PDB file of C-alpha atoms in Angstrom:
ATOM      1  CA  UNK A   1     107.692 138.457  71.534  1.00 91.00           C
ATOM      2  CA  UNK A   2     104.908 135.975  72.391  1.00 95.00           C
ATOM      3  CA  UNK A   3     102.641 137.425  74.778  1.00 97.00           C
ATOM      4  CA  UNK A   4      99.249 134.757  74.038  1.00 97.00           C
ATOM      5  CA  UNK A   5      99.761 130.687  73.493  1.00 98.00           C
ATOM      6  CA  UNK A   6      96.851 129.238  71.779  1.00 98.00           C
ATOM      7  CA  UNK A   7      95.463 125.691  72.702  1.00 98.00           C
ATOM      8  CA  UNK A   8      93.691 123.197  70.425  1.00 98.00           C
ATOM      9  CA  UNK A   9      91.060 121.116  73.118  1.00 98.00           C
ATOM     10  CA  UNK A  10      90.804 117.359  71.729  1.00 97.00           C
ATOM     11  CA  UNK A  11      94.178 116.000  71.424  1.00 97.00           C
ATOM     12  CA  UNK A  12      95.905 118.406  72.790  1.00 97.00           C
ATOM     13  CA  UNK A  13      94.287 119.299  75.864  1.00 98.00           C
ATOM     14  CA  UNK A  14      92.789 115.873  76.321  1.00 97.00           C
ATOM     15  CA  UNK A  15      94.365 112.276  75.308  1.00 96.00           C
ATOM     16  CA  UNK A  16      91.716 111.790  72.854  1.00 94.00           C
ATOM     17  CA  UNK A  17      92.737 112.869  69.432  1.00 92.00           C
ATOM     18  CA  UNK A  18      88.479 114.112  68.984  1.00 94.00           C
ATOM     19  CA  UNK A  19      85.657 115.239  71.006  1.00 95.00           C
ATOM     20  CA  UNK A  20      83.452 112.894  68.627  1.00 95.00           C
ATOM     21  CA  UNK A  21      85.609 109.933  70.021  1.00 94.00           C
ATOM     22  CA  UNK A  22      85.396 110.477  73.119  1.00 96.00           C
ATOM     23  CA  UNK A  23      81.654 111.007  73.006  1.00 97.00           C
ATOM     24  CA  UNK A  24      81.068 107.431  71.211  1.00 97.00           C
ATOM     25  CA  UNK A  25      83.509 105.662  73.305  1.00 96.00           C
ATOM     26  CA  UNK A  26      81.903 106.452  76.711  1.00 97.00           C
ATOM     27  CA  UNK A  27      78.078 106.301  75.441  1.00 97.00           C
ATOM     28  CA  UNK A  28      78.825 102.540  73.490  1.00 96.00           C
ATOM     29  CA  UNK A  29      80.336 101.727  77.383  1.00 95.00           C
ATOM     30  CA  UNK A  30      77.942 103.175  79.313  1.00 96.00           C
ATOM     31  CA  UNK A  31      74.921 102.360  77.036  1.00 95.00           C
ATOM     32  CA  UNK A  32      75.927  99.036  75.740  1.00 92.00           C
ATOM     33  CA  UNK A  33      75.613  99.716  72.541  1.00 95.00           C
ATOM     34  CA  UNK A  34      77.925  98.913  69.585  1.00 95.00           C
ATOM     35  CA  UNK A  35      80.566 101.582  69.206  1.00 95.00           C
ATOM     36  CA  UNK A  36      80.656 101.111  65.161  1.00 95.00           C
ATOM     37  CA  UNK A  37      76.798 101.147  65.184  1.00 96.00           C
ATOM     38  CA  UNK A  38      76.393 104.486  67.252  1.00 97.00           C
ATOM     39  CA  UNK A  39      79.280 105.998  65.349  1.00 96.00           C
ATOM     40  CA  UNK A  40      78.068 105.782  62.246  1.00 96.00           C
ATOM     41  CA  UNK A  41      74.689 107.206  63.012  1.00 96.00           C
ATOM     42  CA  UNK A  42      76.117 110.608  65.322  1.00 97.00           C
ATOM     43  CA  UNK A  43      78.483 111.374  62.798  1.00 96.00           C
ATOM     44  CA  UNK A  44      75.248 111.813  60.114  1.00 96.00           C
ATOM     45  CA  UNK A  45      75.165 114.695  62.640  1.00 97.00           C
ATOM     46  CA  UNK A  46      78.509 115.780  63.178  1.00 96.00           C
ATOM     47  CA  UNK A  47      79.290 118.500  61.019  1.00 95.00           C
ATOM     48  CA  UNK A  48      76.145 120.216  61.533  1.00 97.00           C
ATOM     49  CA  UNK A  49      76.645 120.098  65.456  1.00 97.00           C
ATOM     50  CA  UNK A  50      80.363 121.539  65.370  1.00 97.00           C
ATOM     51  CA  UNK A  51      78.857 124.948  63.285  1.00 96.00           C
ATOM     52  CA  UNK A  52      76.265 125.320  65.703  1.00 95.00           C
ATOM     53  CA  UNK A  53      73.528 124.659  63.022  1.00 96.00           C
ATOM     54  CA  UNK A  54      72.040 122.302  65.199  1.00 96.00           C
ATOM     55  CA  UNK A  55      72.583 120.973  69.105  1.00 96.00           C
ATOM     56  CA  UNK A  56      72.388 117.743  70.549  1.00 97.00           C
ATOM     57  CA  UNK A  57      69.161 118.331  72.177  1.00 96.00           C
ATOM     58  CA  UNK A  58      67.579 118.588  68.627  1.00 97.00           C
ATOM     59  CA  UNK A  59      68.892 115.290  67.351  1.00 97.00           C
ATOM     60  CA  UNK A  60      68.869 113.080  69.931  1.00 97.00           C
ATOM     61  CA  UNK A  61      65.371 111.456  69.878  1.00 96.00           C
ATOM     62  CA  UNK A  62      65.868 111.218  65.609  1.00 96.00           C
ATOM     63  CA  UNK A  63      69.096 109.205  66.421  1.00 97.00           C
ATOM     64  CA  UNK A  64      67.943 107.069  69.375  1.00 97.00           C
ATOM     65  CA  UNK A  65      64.910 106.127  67.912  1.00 96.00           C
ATOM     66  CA  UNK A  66      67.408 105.291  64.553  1.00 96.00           C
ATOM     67  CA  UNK A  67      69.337 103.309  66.547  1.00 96.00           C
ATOM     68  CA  UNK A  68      65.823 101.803  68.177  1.00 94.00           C
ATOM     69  CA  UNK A  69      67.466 101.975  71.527  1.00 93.00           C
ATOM     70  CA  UNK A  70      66.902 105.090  74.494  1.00 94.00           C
ATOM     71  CA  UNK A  71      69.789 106.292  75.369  1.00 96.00           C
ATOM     72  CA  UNK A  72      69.262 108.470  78.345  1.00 96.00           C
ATOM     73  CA  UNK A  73      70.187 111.990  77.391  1.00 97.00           C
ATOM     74  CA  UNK A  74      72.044 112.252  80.649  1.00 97.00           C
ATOM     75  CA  UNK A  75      74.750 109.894  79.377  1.00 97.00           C
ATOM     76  CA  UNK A  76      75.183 112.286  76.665  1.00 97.00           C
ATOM     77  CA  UNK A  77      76.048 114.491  79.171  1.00 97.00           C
ATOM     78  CA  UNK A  78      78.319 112.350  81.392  1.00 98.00           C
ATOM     79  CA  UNK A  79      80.348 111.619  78.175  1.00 98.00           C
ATOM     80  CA  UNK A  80      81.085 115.558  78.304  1.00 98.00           C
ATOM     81  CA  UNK A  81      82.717 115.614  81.625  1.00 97.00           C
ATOM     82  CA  UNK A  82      83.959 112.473  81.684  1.00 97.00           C
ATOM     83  CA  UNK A  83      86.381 113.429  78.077  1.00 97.00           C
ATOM     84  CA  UNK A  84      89.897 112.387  79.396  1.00 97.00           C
ATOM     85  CA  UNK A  85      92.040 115.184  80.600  1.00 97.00           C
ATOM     86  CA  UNK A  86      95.628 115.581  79.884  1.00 96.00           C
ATOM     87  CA  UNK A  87      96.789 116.415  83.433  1.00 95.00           C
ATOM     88  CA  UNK A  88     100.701 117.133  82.506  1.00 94.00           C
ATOM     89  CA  UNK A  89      99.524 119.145  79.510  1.00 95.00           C
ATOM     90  CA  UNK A  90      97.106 121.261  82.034  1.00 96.00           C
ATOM     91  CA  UNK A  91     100.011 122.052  84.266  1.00 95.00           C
ATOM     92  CA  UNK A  92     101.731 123.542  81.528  1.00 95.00           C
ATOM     93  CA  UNK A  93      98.559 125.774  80.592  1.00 96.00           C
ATOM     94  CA  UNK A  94      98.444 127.069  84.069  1.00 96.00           C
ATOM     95  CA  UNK A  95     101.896 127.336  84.320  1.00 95.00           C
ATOM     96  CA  UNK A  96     101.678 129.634  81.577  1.00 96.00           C
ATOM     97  CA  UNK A  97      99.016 131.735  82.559  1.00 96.00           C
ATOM     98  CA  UNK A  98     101.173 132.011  85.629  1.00 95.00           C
ATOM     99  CA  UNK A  99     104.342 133.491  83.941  1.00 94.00           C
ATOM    100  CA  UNK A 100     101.858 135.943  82.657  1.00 95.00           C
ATOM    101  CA  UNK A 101     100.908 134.728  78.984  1.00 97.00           C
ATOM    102  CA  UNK A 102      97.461 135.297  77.696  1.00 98.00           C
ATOM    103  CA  UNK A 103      95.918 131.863  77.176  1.00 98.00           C
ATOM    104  CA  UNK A 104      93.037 130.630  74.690  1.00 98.00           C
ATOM    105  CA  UNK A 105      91.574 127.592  73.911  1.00 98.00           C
ATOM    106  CA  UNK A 106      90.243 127.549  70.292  1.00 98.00           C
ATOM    107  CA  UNK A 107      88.320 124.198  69.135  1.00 98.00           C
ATOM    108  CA  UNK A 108      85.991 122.954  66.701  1.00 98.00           C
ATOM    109  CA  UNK A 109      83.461 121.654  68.977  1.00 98.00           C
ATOM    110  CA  UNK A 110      80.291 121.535  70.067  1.00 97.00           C
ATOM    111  CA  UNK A 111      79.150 124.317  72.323  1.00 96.00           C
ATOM    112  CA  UNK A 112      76.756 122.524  74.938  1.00 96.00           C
ATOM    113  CA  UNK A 113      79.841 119.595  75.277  1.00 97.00           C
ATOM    114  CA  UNK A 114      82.559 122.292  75.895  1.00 97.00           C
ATOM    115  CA  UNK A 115      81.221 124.470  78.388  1.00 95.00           C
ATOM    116  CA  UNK A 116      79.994 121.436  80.220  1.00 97.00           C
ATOM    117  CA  UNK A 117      83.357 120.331  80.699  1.00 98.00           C
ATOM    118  CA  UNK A 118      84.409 123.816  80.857  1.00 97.00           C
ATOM    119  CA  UNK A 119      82.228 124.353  83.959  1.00 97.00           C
ATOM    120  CA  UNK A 120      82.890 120.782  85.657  1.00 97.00           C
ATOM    121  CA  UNK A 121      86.885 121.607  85.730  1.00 96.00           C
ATOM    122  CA  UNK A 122      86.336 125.769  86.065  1.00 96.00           C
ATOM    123  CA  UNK A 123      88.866 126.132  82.911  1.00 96.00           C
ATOM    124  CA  UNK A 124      87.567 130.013  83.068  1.00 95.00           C
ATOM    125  CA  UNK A 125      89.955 130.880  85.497  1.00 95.00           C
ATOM    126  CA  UNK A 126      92.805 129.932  83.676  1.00 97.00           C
ATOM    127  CA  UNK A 127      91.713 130.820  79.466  1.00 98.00           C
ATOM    128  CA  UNK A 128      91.117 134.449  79.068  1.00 98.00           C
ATOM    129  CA  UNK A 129      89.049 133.469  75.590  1.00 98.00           C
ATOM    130  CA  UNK A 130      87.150 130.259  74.843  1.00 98.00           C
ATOM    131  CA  UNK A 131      86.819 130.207  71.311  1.00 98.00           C
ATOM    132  CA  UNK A 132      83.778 127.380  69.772  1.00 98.00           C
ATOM    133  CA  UNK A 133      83.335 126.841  66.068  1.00 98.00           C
ATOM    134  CA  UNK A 134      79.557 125.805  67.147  1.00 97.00           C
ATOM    135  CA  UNK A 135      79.804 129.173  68.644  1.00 96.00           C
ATOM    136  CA  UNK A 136      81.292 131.385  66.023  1.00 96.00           C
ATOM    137  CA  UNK A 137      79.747 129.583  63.071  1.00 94.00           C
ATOM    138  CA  UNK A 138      83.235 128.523  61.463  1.00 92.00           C
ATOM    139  CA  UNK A 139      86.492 126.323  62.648  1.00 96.00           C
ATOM    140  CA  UNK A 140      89.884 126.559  61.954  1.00 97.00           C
ATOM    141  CA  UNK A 141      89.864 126.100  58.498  1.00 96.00           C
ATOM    142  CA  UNK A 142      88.883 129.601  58.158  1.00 96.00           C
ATOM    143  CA  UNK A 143      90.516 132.888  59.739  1.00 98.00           C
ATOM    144  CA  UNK A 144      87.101 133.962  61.607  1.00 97.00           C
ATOM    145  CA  UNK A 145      87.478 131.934  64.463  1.00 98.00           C
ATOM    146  CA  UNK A 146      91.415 133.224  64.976  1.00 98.00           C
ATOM    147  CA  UNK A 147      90.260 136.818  63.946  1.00 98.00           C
ATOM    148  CA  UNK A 148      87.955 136.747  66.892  1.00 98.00           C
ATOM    149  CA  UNK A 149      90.324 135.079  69.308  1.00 98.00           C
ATOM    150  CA  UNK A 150      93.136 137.703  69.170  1.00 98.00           C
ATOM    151  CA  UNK A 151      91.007 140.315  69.139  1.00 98.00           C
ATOM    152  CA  UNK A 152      89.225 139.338  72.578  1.00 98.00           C
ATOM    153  CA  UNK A 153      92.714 138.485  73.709  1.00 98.00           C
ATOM    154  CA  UNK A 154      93.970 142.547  72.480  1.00 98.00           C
ATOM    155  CA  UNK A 155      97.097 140.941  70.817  1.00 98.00           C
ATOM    156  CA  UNK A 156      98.683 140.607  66.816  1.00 98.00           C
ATOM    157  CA  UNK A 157      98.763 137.598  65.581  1.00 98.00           C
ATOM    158  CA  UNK A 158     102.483 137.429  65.175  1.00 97.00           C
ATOM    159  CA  UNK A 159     102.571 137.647  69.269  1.00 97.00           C
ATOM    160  CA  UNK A 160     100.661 134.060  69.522  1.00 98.00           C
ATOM    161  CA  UNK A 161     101.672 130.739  69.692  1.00 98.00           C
ATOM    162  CA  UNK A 162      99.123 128.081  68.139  1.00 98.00           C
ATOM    163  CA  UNK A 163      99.558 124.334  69.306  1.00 98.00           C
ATOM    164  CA  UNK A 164      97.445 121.776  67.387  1.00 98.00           C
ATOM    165  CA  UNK A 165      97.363 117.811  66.950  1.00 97.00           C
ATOM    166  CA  UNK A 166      96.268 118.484  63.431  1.00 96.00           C
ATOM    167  CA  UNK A 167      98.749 119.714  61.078  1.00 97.00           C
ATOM    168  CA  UNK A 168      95.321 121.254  58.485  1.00 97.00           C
ATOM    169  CA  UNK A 169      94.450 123.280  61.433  1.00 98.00           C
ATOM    170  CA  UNK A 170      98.119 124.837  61.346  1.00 98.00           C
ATOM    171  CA  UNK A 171      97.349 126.253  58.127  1.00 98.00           C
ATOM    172  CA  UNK A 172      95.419 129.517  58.585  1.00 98.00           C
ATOM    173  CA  UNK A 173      97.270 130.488  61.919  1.00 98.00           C
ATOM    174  CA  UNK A 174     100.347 130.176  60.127  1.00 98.00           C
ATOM    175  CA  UNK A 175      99.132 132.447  57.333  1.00 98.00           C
ATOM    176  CA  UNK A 176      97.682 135.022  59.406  1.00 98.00           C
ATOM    177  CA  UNK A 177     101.558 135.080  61.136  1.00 97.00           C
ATOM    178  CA  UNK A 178     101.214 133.074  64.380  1.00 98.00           C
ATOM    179  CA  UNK A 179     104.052 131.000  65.169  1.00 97.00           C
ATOM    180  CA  UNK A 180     102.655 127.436  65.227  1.00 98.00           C
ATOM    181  CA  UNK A 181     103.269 124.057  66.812  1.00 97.00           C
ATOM    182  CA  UNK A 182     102.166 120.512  65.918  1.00 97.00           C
ATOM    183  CA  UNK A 183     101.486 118.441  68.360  1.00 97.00           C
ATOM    184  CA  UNK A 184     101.331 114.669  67.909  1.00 95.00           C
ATOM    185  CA  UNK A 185      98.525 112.831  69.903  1.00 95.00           C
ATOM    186  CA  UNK A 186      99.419 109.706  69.264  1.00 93.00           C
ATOM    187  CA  UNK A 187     103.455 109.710  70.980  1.00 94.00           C
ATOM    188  CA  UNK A 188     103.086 112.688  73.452  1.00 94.00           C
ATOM    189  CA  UNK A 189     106.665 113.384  73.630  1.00 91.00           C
ATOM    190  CA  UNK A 190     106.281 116.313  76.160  1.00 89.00           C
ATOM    191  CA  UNK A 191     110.300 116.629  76.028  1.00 89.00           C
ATOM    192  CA  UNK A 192     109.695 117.105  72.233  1.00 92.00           C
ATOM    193  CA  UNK A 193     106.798 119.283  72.672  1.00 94.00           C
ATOM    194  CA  UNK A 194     109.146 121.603  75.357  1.00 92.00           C
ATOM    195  CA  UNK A 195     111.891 122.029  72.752  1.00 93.00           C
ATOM    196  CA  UNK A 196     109.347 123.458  70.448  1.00 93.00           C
ATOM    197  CA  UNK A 197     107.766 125.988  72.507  1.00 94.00           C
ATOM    198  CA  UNK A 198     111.145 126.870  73.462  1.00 93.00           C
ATOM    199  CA  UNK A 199     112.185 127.198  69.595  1.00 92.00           C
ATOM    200  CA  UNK A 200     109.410 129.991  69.662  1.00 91.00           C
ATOM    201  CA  UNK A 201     110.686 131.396  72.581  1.00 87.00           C
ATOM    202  CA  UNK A 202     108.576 130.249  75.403  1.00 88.00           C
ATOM    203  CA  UNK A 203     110.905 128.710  78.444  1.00 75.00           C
ATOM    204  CA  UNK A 204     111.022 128.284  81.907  1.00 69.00           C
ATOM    205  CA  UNK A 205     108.340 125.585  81.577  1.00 69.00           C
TER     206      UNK A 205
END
């Protein structure tokens, strides 16, 4: 019986397949600066930023003065809140936490972006666990991040439901006995996305 439903954030929560996109879409709009050109110098910091090795407090001077342009941090920070929702998918999440499920949102991410938009659209009322690979020092490619999940969320893993846009991050949740779900970012095909939560025995949705 499935008693928690697990959420990817970027892709599946949002209609941007990454957090990183989103980030160097608004700031090459709202800074007018090249999108290629930023790009390739924040993801020299990428990897570091999503284990929580780093933030982007302590790179962002080294990378504007790189890119020999100031970019106000505050636009850093408006490309947080502004990351494009997926309002249909968000109905769903609350209408889940309505019928009772246990919901979690587990993301490789960056910790400062997340709970910014975290605390600009109060998504603590509706996920009982927030789970940040910046935060927890590993991502889904590992089982620590999962591990830590369920056990905040007092539930096996063979009660949870793990919904992903990436089919590598299906991996370890599948191994550790969650029933899993890939979600494509690119159609969202909500009718197909339905028929597989109901597969795993979620309805009334």
């Amino acid at each position: 019986m499935v008693k928690a439903v697990l959420f990817d954030f970027d892709g599946v929560l949002t209609t941007e397949a990454t957090g990183s996109y989103s980030i160097c879409s608004y700031i090459s709009k709202n800074a007018n600066i090249n999108k290629d050109l930023f790009q390739k110098e924040y993801y020299k910091y990428n990897e570091k930023l999503l284990y929580g090795e780093i933030s982007h407090k302590d790179i962002w001077s080294r990378l504007c003065e790189n890119l020999g342009q100031d970019i106000p941090y505050k636009i850093l920070e408006e490309s947080f809140i502004n990351t494009p929702i997926d309002t249909e998918m968000m109905k769903l999440v609350y209408s889940l936490k309505e019928q009772g499920y246990k919901i979690a949102m587990v993301t490789d991410n960056k910790k400062d972006r997340i709970y910014s938009i975290v605390n600009y659209h109060k998504l603590n009322a509706v996920f009982d666990v927030i789970a940040v690979s910046a935060e927890v020092g590993s991502g889904k490619k590992d089982y620590e991040i999962f591990t830590q999940t369920i056990n905040k969320l007092q539930v096996e893993a063979d009660e949870c439901v793990f919904i992903d846009n990436n089919e590598k991050n299906l991996i370890v949740p599948k191994k550790m006995g969650m029933k899993v779900i890939y979600f494509d970012d690119y159609t969202r095909n909500n009718n197909d996305f339905f028929r597989e939560l109901s597969k795993v025995g979620i309805r009334n949705i």
